[in-house]
Short mmCIF file of C-alpha atoms and ligand atoms in Angstrom, two decimals:
data_model
loop_
_atom_site.label_atom_id
_atom_site.label_comp_id
_atom_site.label_asym_id
_atom_site.label_seq_id
_atom_site.Cartn_x
_atom_site.Cartn_y
_atom_site.Cartn_z
CA MET A 1 9.38 30.54 21.46
CA LYS A 2 12.15 31.83 23.71
CA ARG A 3 12.38 35.00 21.63
CA LEU A 4 8.68 35.52 21.91
CA LEU A 5 8.85 35.18 25.70
CA ILE A 6 11.72 37.65 25.89
CA ALA A 7 9.75 40.07 23.73
CA VAL A 8 6.67 39.70 25.96
CA PHE A 9 8.66 40.28 29.14
CA ALA A 10 10.50 43.22 27.61
CA GLY A 11 7.16 44.70 26.58
CA LEU A 12 5.70 44.24 30.05
CA GLY A 13 8.81 45.70 31.61
CA LEU A 14 8.61 48.75 29.37
CA LEU A 15 4.92 49.17 30.13
CA THR A 16 5.61 49.05 33.87
CA VAL A 17 8.35 51.63 33.52
CA VAL A 18 6.09 53.97 31.55
CA VAL A 19 3.27 53.56 34.10
CA LEU A 20 5.61 54.20 37.02
CA VAL A 21 7.33 57.19 35.42
CA ARG A 22 3.99 58.77 34.58
CA THR A 23 2.81 58.16 38.16
CA PHE A 24 5.91 59.78 39.64
CA LEU A 25 5.45 62.76 37.33
CA HIS A 26 1.78 63.11 38.29
CA VAL A 27 2.40 65.72 40.98
CA PRO A 28 0.78 69.06 41.77
CA GLU A 29 1.61 71.73 39.24
CA ASN A 30 3.76 74.47 40.65
CA SER A 31 1.34 77.06 41.86
CA GLU A 32 2.19 80.33 43.55
CA ALA A 33 2.59 79.99 47.28
CA VAL A 34 -0.24 81.76 49.10
CA GLU A 35 0.29 83.30 52.50
CA HIS A 36 -2.04 82.20 55.29
CA VAL A 37 -4.39 85.01 56.36
CA MET A 38 -6.19 85.28 59.70
CA ILE A 39 -8.59 88.11 60.41
CA GLN A 40 -9.69 88.80 63.96
CA LEU A 41 -13.47 88.95 64.16
CA ASP A 42 -16.05 89.04 66.91
CA GLU A 43 -17.14 85.42 66.39
CA ARG A 44 -19.79 85.51 69.08
CA ALA A 45 -21.54 88.56 67.67
CA ILE A 46 -21.51 87.04 64.17
CA ALA A 47 -22.95 83.76 65.50
CA GLN A 48 -25.61 85.71 67.35
CA ARG A 49 -26.70 87.47 64.15
CA LEU A 50 -26.93 84.18 62.22
CA SER A 51 -28.95 82.79 65.12
CA GLU A 52 -31.38 85.70 64.83
CA ALA A 53 -31.58 85.31 61.04
CA ILE A 54 -32.52 81.62 61.41
CA GLN A 55 -35.44 82.52 63.67
CA PHE A 56 -37.34 84.23 60.84
CA GLN A 57 -39.41 81.48 59.22
CA THR A 58 -38.72 82.57 55.66
CA VAL A 59 -39.92 79.27 54.23
CA SER A 60 -40.51 78.70 50.51
CA HIS A 61 -43.49 76.36 50.24
CA GLN A 62 -44.60 74.61 47.08
CA ASP A 63 -48.11 75.82 47.92
CA PRO A 64 -47.92 79.65 47.82
CA SER A 65 -50.88 80.02 50.20
CA LEU A 66 -48.70 78.70 53.04
CA ARG A 67 -46.21 81.53 52.64
CA ASP A 68 -45.72 83.79 55.67
CA GLN A 69 -45.20 87.21 54.07
CA LYS A 70 -44.58 88.85 57.45
CA ALA A 71 -41.52 86.68 58.06
CA PHE A 72 -39.98 87.95 54.82
CA ASP A 73 -40.81 91.61 55.58
CA ASP A 74 -39.45 91.25 59.10
CA PHE A 75 -36.25 89.63 57.88
CA ILE A 76 -35.57 92.49 55.45
CA LEU A 77 -36.23 95.05 58.19
CA TRP A 78 -33.97 93.15 60.58
CA MET A 79 -31.20 92.99 57.97
CA GLY A 80 -31.22 96.78 57.50
CA ASN A 81 -31.22 97.37 61.26
CA SER A 82 -28.53 94.80 62.02
CA TYR A 83 -26.15 96.04 59.34
CA PRO A 84 -26.51 99.83 59.42
CA ASP A 85 -23.09 100.36 57.78
CA VAL A 86 -24.11 98.21 54.84
CA GLN A 87 -27.53 99.84 54.67
CA ASN A 88 -26.08 103.37 54.69
CA ASN A 89 -23.00 102.93 52.49
CA LEU A 90 -24.60 100.82 49.78
CA SER A 91 -27.65 101.65 47.72
CA HIS A 92 -30.43 99.08 47.79
CA GLU A 93 -33.43 98.05 45.75
CA ARG A 94 -36.11 95.42 46.26
CA TYR A 95 -37.26 92.95 43.64
CA GLY A 96 -40.20 91.29 45.33
CA ASP A 97 -38.59 90.23 48.61
CA THR A 98 -35.12 89.95 47.09
CA VAL A 99 -32.78 92.75 48.14
CA LEU A 100 -30.09 94.00 45.77
CA TYR A 101 -27.33 96.10 47.32
CA PHE A 102 -24.91 98.10 45.18
CA TRP A 103 -21.49 99.22 46.38
CA GLN A 104 -20.16 101.83 44.00
CA GLY A 105 -16.55 101.29 42.93
CA SER A 106 -14.13 104.13 42.29
CA ASN A 107 -13.37 103.00 38.74
CA PRO A 108 -16.54 102.89 36.60
CA GLU A 109 -14.52 101.48 33.68
CA LEU A 110 -14.28 98.14 35.45
CA GLN A 111 -17.05 95.56 35.12
CA ALA A 112 -18.89 94.98 38.40
CA ILE A 113 -18.99 91.69 40.30
CA LEU A 114 -21.90 90.09 42.17
CA LEU A 115 -22.02 88.03 45.34
CA THR A 116 -25.29 86.32 46.05
CA GLY A 117 -27.05 83.98 48.43
CA HIS A 118 -30.64 83.21 49.37
CA TYR A 119 -32.41 83.63 52.69
CA ASP A 120 -35.45 81.52 51.91
CA VAL A 121 -35.31 77.98 53.25
CA VAL A 122 -37.09 74.70 52.60
CA PRO A 123 -39.78 73.56 55.06
CA VAL A 124 -39.05 71.11 57.82
CA ILE A 125 -40.75 67.85 56.86
CA PRO A 126 -43.83 67.58 59.10
CA GLY A 127 -43.31 64.94 61.76
CA THR A 128 -39.51 65.26 61.82
CA GLU A 129 -39.37 68.25 64.21
CA SER A 130 -38.74 65.99 67.19
CA LEU A 131 -35.70 64.47 65.48
CA TRP A 132 -33.90 67.80 65.71
CA GLU A 133 -31.51 68.07 68.63
CA HIS A 134 -32.48 71.75 68.84
CA PRO A 135 -35.71 73.05 67.28
CA PRO A 136 -35.26 73.95 63.59
CA PHE A 137 -36.15 77.64 63.91
CA SER A 138 -34.66 78.21 67.36
CA GLY A 139 -31.27 79.39 66.10
CA GLU A 140 -29.90 77.93 69.32
CA ILE A 141 -26.18 78.23 69.90
CA ALA A 142 -24.94 75.27 71.90
CA ASP A 143 -21.39 73.93 72.31
CA GLY A 144 -20.01 76.23 69.64
CA VAL A 145 -22.64 75.25 67.06
CA ILE A 146 -25.49 77.29 65.57
CA TRP A 147 -28.56 75.16 64.90
CA GLY A 148 -31.44 75.50 62.53
CA ARG A 149 -32.88 75.56 59.06
CA GLY A 150 -30.70 77.76 56.87
CA ALA A 151 -27.52 77.28 58.93
CA LEU A 152 -25.90 75.87 55.78
CA ASP A 153 -28.42 76.49 53.03
CA ASP A 154 -28.03 79.41 52.71
CA LYS A 155 -28.53 82.01 55.44
CA SER A 156 -24.95 81.39 56.59
CA ALA A 157 -23.68 82.71 53.23
CA VAL A 158 -26.02 85.72 53.32
CA ILE A 159 -24.89 86.61 56.85
CA ALA A 160 -21.21 85.94 56.08
CA MET A 161 -21.33 88.26 53.04
CA LEU A 162 -23.00 91.01 55.09
CA GLU A 163 -20.44 90.54 57.87
CA GLY A 164 -17.64 90.68 55.30
CA VAL A 165 -18.86 93.97 53.83
CA LYS A 166 -19.46 95.38 57.33
CA HIS A 167 -15.86 94.52 58.27
CA LEU A 168 -14.47 96.04 55.08
CA ILE A 169 -16.42 99.29 55.58
CA GLU A 170 -15.20 99.49 59.18
CA SER A 171 -11.62 99.00 58.09
CA GLY A 172 -11.90 101.79 55.51
CA PHE A 173 -11.84 99.61 52.40
CA LYS A 174 -13.08 101.33 49.23
CA PRO A 175 -13.86 99.09 46.25
CA GLU A 176 -12.31 99.96 42.94
CA ARG A 177 -14.66 97.63 41.09
CA SER A 178 -18.36 97.96 41.92
CA VAL A 179 -19.91 95.14 43.93
CA TYR A 180 -23.51 93.93 43.86
CA LEU A 181 -24.90 91.83 46.69
CA SER A 182 -28.15 90.04 46.00
CA PHE A 183 -30.11 88.20 48.68
CA GLY A 184 -32.80 86.03 47.14
CA HIS A 185 -36.20 85.09 48.56
CA ASP A 186 -37.33 82.28 46.23
CA GLU A 187 -34.27 80.23 45.29
CA GLU A 188 -35.91 77.08 46.65
CA LEU A 189 -38.69 77.65 44.09
CA GLY A 190 -36.33 78.21 41.17
CA GLY A 191 -35.76 81.95 41.73
CA PRO A 192 -38.12 83.33 39.06
CA ASN A 193 -39.22 86.40 41.05
CA GLY A 194 -35.95 87.12 42.83
CA ALA A 195 -32.78 86.26 40.95
CA GLY A 196 -34.76 86.10 37.69
CA GLN A 197 -35.99 89.68 38.12
CA VAL A 198 -32.62 91.00 39.31
CA ALA A 199 -30.88 89.48 36.29
CA ALA A 200 -33.52 90.96 33.96
CA ALA A 201 -33.13 94.40 35.58
CA LEU A 202 -29.33 94.28 35.26
CA LYS A 203 -29.64 93.27 31.64
CA LYS A 204 -32.01 96.18 31.00
CA LYS A 205 -29.53 98.59 32.58
CA GLY A 206 -26.82 97.22 30.29
CA VAL A 207 -24.87 95.71 33.19
CA GLN A 208 -22.66 92.77 32.25
CA LEU A 209 -20.86 91.42 35.32
CA ALA A 210 -17.23 90.29 35.20
CA TRP A 211 -18.24 87.36 37.39
CA SER A 212 -20.76 86.26 39.99
CA LEU A 213 -20.42 84.05 43.04
CA ASP A 214 -23.38 82.08 44.34
CA GLU A 215 -23.95 79.07 46.60
CA GLY A 216 -22.61 75.77 45.36
CA SER A 217 -19.86 73.56 46.53
CA PHE A 218 -17.93 73.82 49.83
CA VAL A 219 -14.48 73.14 51.25
CA MET A 220 -14.92 69.37 51.43
CA ASP A 221 -13.53 67.65 54.50
CA ASP A 222 -13.49 63.85 54.37
CA MET A 223 -16.31 63.75 51.82
CA VAL A 224 -14.57 61.64 49.19
CA PRO A 225 -13.23 58.22 50.23
CA GLY A 226 -9.45 57.99 50.00
CA ILE A 227 -8.89 61.73 50.07
CA ASN A 228 -7.56 62.94 53.39
CA PHE A 229 -6.99 66.57 52.53
CA LEU A 230 -9.35 69.52 52.01
CA VAL A 231 -10.73 69.82 48.49
CA ALA A 232 -12.57 72.89 47.24
CA PRO A 233 -14.27 72.37 43.89
CA ILE A 234 -15.42 75.77 42.66
CA ASN A 235 -18.42 74.87 40.54
CA VAL A 236 -18.13 76.42 37.10
CA ALA A 237 -21.35 74.94 35.72
CA GLU A 238 -24.60 73.42 36.86
CA LYS A 239 -26.50 70.53 35.37
CA GLY A 240 -29.83 70.90 33.63
CA SER A 241 -32.96 68.85 34.23
CA ILE A 242 -35.72 67.38 32.11
CA SER A 243 -38.41 64.80 32.73
CA LEU A 244 -39.55 62.62 29.84
CA GLN A 245 -42.64 60.43 29.72
CA ILE A 246 -41.98 56.94 28.45
CA VAL A 247 -45.33 55.63 27.29
CA ALA A 248 -46.07 51.99 26.44
CA LEU A 249 -49.21 51.45 24.34
CA ALA A 250 -51.42 48.34 24.22
CA LYS A 251 -54.93 47.24 23.30
CA GLY A 252 -56.57 47.02 26.71
CA GLY A 253 -59.54 44.80 27.55
CA HIS A 254 -60.41 42.43 30.40
CA SER A 255 -57.60 41.12 32.57
CA SER A 256 -59.01 37.57 32.39
CA ALA A 257 -57.71 37.11 28.84
CA PRO A 258 -54.48 39.12 28.66
CA PRO A 259 -52.07 39.13 25.74
CA ARG A 260 -48.58 37.69 26.22
CA GLN A 261 -47.36 41.11 27.27
CA THR A 262 -49.40 44.02 28.65
CA ALA A 263 -48.49 47.73 28.45
CA VAL A 264 -46.88 47.35 31.88
CA GLY A 265 -44.56 44.61 30.63
CA ILE A 266 -43.61 46.68 27.58
CA LEU A 267 -42.91 49.68 29.79
CA ALA A 268 -40.83 47.60 32.21
CA GLU A 269 -38.68 46.47 29.30
CA ALA A 270 -38.17 50.04 28.13
CA ILE A 271 -37.14 51.22 31.61
CA THR A 272 -34.78 48.29 32.02
CA LYS A 273 -33.15 49.18 28.70
CA LEU A 274 -32.71 52.78 29.84
CA GLU A 275 -31.06 51.68 33.08
CA GLN A 276 -28.82 49.24 31.27
CA HIS A 277 -27.71 51.85 28.76
CA PRO A 278 -26.71 54.93 30.76
CA VAL A 279 -26.29 58.10 28.71
CA PRO A 280 -22.69 58.02 27.42
CA GLY A 281 -20.22 60.09 29.41
CA GLY A 282 -16.73 59.83 30.76
CA LEU A 283 -13.66 61.53 32.04
CA GLU A 284 -13.29 64.51 29.78
CA GLY A 285 -13.48 68.28 29.87
CA LEU A 286 -14.54 69.58 33.26
CA SER A 287 -14.71 66.16 34.99
CA LEU A 288 -11.27 65.26 33.70
CA GLN A 289 -9.82 68.54 34.95
CA MET A 290 -11.31 67.93 38.39
CA PHE A 291 -10.16 64.34 38.86
CA ASP A 292 -6.78 65.07 37.29
CA GLU A 293 -6.14 67.88 39.76
CA VAL A 294 -7.26 66.00 42.86
CA SER A 295 -5.47 62.77 41.93
CA ARG A 296 -2.11 64.54 41.93
CA TYR A 297 -2.43 64.66 45.74
CA MET A 298 -3.66 61.08 46.16
CA PRO A 299 -1.71 58.14 47.61
CA PHE A 300 0.37 56.08 45.20
CA VAL A 301 -2.06 53.33 44.27
CA PRO A 302 -5.07 55.39 43.14
CA LYS A 303 -2.65 57.83 41.56
CA VAL A 304 -1.31 55.10 39.25
CA PHE A 305 -4.71 54.91 37.58
CA PHE A 306 -5.27 58.64 37.10
CA ALA A 307 -1.70 59.21 35.88
CA ASN A 308 -2.21 56.57 33.20
CA LEU A 309 -5.62 57.24 31.73
CA TRP A 310 -4.35 56.00 28.38
CA LEU A 311 -4.24 52.54 29.96
CA PHE A 312 -6.82 52.62 32.75
CA ASP A 313 -9.51 54.80 31.22
CA GLY A 314 -11.98 51.90 31.08
CA VAL A 315 -11.29 50.68 34.63
CA LEU A 316 -11.70 54.16 36.07
CA ASP A 317 -14.84 54.82 34.11
CA LYS A 318 -16.36 51.65 35.53
CA GLN A 319 -15.25 52.49 39.05
CA LEU A 320 -16.48 56.10 38.98
CA SER A 321 -19.75 55.17 37.28
CA GLY A 322 -20.50 52.72 40.08
CA ASP A 323 -20.95 55.47 42.66
CA GLY A 324 -24.01 57.74 42.48
CA LEU A 325 -22.13 60.95 43.17
CA THR A 326 -19.12 60.42 40.91
CA ASN A 327 -21.34 58.97 38.19
CA ALA A 328 -23.33 62.22 38.21
CA MET A 329 -20.10 64.11 37.47
CA LEU A 330 -19.43 62.05 34.36
CA ARG A 331 -22.72 61.95 32.55
CA THR A 332 -26.38 62.84 32.22
CA THR A 333 -28.09 60.68 34.84
CA THR A 334 -31.26 58.62 34.40
CA ALA A 335 -33.81 58.39 37.23
CA PRO A 336 -37.23 56.78 36.66
CA THR A 337 -39.34 58.36 39.37
CA MET A 338 -43.10 58.01 38.73
CA LEU A 339 -45.34 55.29 37.28
CA SER A 340 -48.95 54.96 36.26
CA ALA A 341 -50.99 52.41 34.30
CA SER A 342 -54.47 50.94 34.63
CA ILE A 343 -57.23 52.48 36.71
CA LYS A 344 -58.46 49.14 38.04
CA SER A 345 -57.02 45.75 38.90
CA ASN A 346 -59.09 43.84 36.33
CA VAL A 347 -58.71 46.34 33.47
CA LEU A 348 -55.79 45.99 31.06
CA PRO A 349 -54.01 49.32 30.64
CA ILE A 350 -54.05 50.96 27.23
CA GLU A 351 -51.16 53.12 28.33
CA ALA A 352 -48.47 52.57 30.94
CA ILE A 353 -46.46 55.67 31.69
CA ALA A 354 -43.16 56.22 33.46
CA LEU A 355 -41.78 59.63 34.22
CA VAL A 356 -38.00 59.61 33.98
CA ASN A 357 -35.97 62.53 35.29
CA PHE A 358 -32.67 63.20 33.54
CA ARG A 359 -30.05 65.61 34.91
CA LEU A 360 -28.29 66.99 31.90
CA HIS A 361 -24.51 67.13 31.81
CA PRO A 362 -23.10 70.19 29.96
CA ARG A 363 -21.96 67.84 27.18
CA ASP A 364 -25.58 66.95 26.19
CA SER A 365 -28.31 69.19 24.81
CA VAL A 366 -32.02 68.50 25.40
CA ASP A 367 -32.37 67.39 21.76
CA ASP A 368 -29.36 65.06 22.04
CA LEU A 369 -30.92 63.45 25.05
CA VAL A 370 -34.37 62.98 23.53
CA SER A 371 -32.93 61.28 20.47
CA TYR A 372 -30.70 59.09 22.62
CA VAL A 373 -33.65 57.97 24.74
CA LYS A 374 -35.73 57.26 21.64
CA SER A 375 -32.95 55.15 20.17
CA VAL A 376 -32.60 53.11 23.37
CA VAL A 377 -36.30 52.36 23.96
CA GLU A 378 -36.99 51.86 20.27
CA ASN A 379 -40.17 49.81 19.91
CA GLU A 380 -43.27 50.45 17.83
CA ASN A 381 -45.38 50.35 20.99
CA VAL A 382 -43.32 52.84 22.97
CA GLU A 383 -43.48 56.61 22.69
CA VAL A 384 -41.22 59.22 24.21
CA ARG A 385 -43.16 62.36 25.08
CA TYR A 386 -42.11 65.62 26.51
CA GLN A 387 -43.50 69.06 26.85
CA GLU A 388 -41.67 71.41 24.52
CA GLY A 389 -39.77 73.92 26.64
CA SER A 390 -40.33 72.01 29.90
CA GLY A 391 -36.72 71.12 30.62
CA ARG A 392 -33.61 73.18 30.96
CA ALA A 393 -30.23 72.43 29.51
CA ALA A 394 -27.09 72.59 31.63
CA SER A 395 -25.58 76.02 32.16
CA GLU A 396 -22.68 77.35 30.17
CA VAL A 397 -19.32 76.24 31.54
CA SER A 398 -17.46 79.20 33.04
CA SER A 399 -13.72 79.57 32.66
CA TRP A 400 -11.44 78.21 35.38
CA ASP A 401 -8.67 80.29 33.93
CA ALA A 402 -10.35 83.66 34.40
CA GLU A 403 -9.73 86.29 37.07
CA GLY A 404 -12.87 85.53 39.09
CA PHE A 405 -11.84 81.89 39.55
CA ARG A 406 -8.35 82.94 40.61
CA VAL A 407 -9.75 85.44 43.12
CA VAL A 408 -11.91 82.80 44.83
CA GLU A 409 -9.10 80.23 44.67
CA ARG A 410 -6.63 82.61 46.31
CA ALA A 411 -9.07 83.51 49.11
CA ILE A 412 -9.72 79.81 49.83
CA LYS A 413 -6.00 79.07 50.04
CA GLU A 414 -5.38 82.07 52.29
CA ILE A 415 -8.04 81.06 54.78
CA TYR A 416 -7.78 77.25 54.44
CA PRO A 417 -4.07 76.56 53.90
CA GLY A 418 -3.26 73.40 51.98
CA THR A 419 -6.65 73.10 50.30
CA VAL A 420 -6.68 71.68 46.80
CA VAL A 421 -8.82 73.88 44.57
CA THR A 422 -10.35 72.50 41.37
CA PRO A 423 -13.15 73.43 39.00
CA GLY A 424 -16.31 71.46 39.73
CA LEU A 425 -19.76 70.65 38.39
CA MET A 426 -22.89 71.42 40.39
CA ILE A 427 -25.31 68.50 40.21
CA ALA A 428 -28.22 70.44 41.76
CA GLY A 429 -29.59 73.83 40.70
CA SER A 430 -28.94 77.37 41.96
CA ASP A 431 -29.94 80.96 41.29
CA SER A 432 -26.87 81.18 39.06
CA ARG A 433 -28.96 79.83 36.22
CA HIS A 434 -30.33 83.41 36.18
CA TYR A 435 -27.19 85.38 37.07
CA GLY A 436 -25.10 83.42 34.58
CA LYS A 437 -27.03 85.23 31.84
CA VAL A 438 -25.57 88.61 32.87
CA ALA A 439 -22.07 87.50 33.92
CA ASP A 440 -19.02 86.62 31.83
CA ASN A 441 -18.37 83.85 34.34
CA ALA A 442 -20.61 82.41 37.06
CA TYR A 443 -19.07 80.55 39.99
CA ARG A 444 -20.87 78.55 42.64
CA PHE A 445 -19.09 78.06 45.92
CA ASN A 446 -19.61 78.61 49.68
CA PRO A 447 -16.33 79.11 51.55
CA PHE A 448 -17.29 76.99 54.56
CA ILE A 449 -16.05 73.54 55.53
CA LEU A 450 -18.47 70.70 54.85
CA THR A 451 -18.26 67.19 56.27
CA LYS A 452 -20.40 64.14 55.48
CA LYS A 453 -22.35 64.72 58.68
CA ASP A 454 -23.08 68.34 57.75
CA PHE A 455 -24.23 67.23 54.31
CA ALA A 456 -27.15 65.31 55.81
CA GLY A 457 -28.51 68.60 57.16
CA PHE A 458 -29.15 70.00 53.69
CA HIS A 459 -32.92 70.07 53.28
CA GLY A 460 -32.81 67.44 56.06
CA THR A 461 -32.63 67.20 59.82
CA ASN A 462 -30.24 68.88 62.29
CA GLU A 463 -28.88 71.51 59.92
CA GLN A 464 -26.03 73.27 61.70
CA ILE A 465 -22.81 75.20 61.35
CA SER A 466 -20.08 75.75 63.92
CA VAL A 467 -19.27 79.25 65.15
CA GLU A 468 -15.68 78.77 63.99
CA ASN A 469 -16.72 77.56 60.54
CA LEU A 470 -19.00 80.59 60.11
CA SER A 471 -16.19 82.93 61.09
CA ARG A 472 -13.75 81.34 58.64
CA GLY A 473 -16.37 81.80 55.93
CA VAL A 474 -16.67 85.50 56.77
CA GLN A 475 -12.90 85.81 56.49
CA ALA A 476 -12.97 84.11 53.10
CA TYR A 477 -15.66 86.49 51.81
CA ILE A 478 -13.58 89.44 53.04
CA GLN A 479 -10.64 88.18 50.99
CA ILE A 480 -12.84 87.45 47.98
CA ILE A 481 -14.23 91.01 47.95
CA LYS A 482 -10.81 92.53 48.66
CA HIS A 483 -9.15 90.68 45.78
CA GLY A 484 -12.15 90.88 43.50
CA ALA A 485 -13.00 94.55 43.94
CA GLY A 486 -9.84 96.08 45.28
CA GLU A 487 -6.14 95.46 45.34
ZN1 LIG B 501 -29.54 76.80 48.61
#
């Protein structure tokens, strides 16, 4: 007995030592020190131009008849007039209302790069206008903040890229690698006529980009609980999306003599099963890389868990799966969104239908998902239907070891010293689903700071960006283009 106790204690002691040693060794990998860069810019003039850009109501409506074509034409005209250096030094083409600029590099042997953003915006939800502290299309600048729809998504990126190129031209910079700039007009509608057409045209010309940079993640400030430093996940992939119909079948008839279970009951069971059996996922590949990197900078206690995945894998999985945002990083998510059944209160339904939206993680294909869902809801009275070709799989996963990633990483660290840069996964969609088809690697990242408060402005109320934040973003784009296309 005594021997057994000694053995148990020795085992526990050894385990503790291993856990502690691994935790102490879980430190940032030695990366090259990056020098802080500060570029003097005319912040007020830049803010003024974003303010003007916001005032064009370039809204993408679901209903195309509501579209204000003049706003788009005026914006394009304004862009050319406001950035004459860009307009005169770069060639430009229009694809619908999307403008593609081309800055010829001195070395045609090198693959070109592309920077892109979109200047269309989502509508302001009718009735919420009065909730805005400054009207959504006023572009008002008050207390160092620029207000309005597009301040973050994504006119700020469009303006910051234009300002970056303007600054580089003024300072005599000549790109060695050619640079494309594409400013989309229908990203909020999936980008078929803008980014889709640009990508098709590039493909036709035989252009294969070294890398592209589009909207995506930000320099996160205080977004993740427990992390008190800046984190910049450069998104290297975006999730796919598919909606499946789960259909429960039954006999129907009069509601006065119902069977033990109606189609609605059968459907409810199927949905409950789906919610109780999330699509398998976990800390691996891209998600593992991200959490591993960030956890090296965490305080001791959370670090213990990430440094010892061999022991705490299950605990962490449970913890991360419990939060909507971190869960979405780990797996394909399941979201029942729409329901329909009988047409009348006293008529038994012959079909009860739920529409379930799944956001596909790069680890799952559409076919994988459909067979998983079928296996979970398995019941002779339940069908899983989907329109062939209706969904889209996740994008390819771009390399976080390639030059483009390193260029963006370096620029972030130069402008935002001390930021932890990791690869990330985009849980929404972007125009990169098109550009990724003509680029070796597609990255999705906006070099602006984003706080929880800012996040609420996305497609919401009181969208805003500070003058200082905008200026830092311009500086980051300058560094990105300099490193990406030049020295
Ligand atoms: Zn956007």
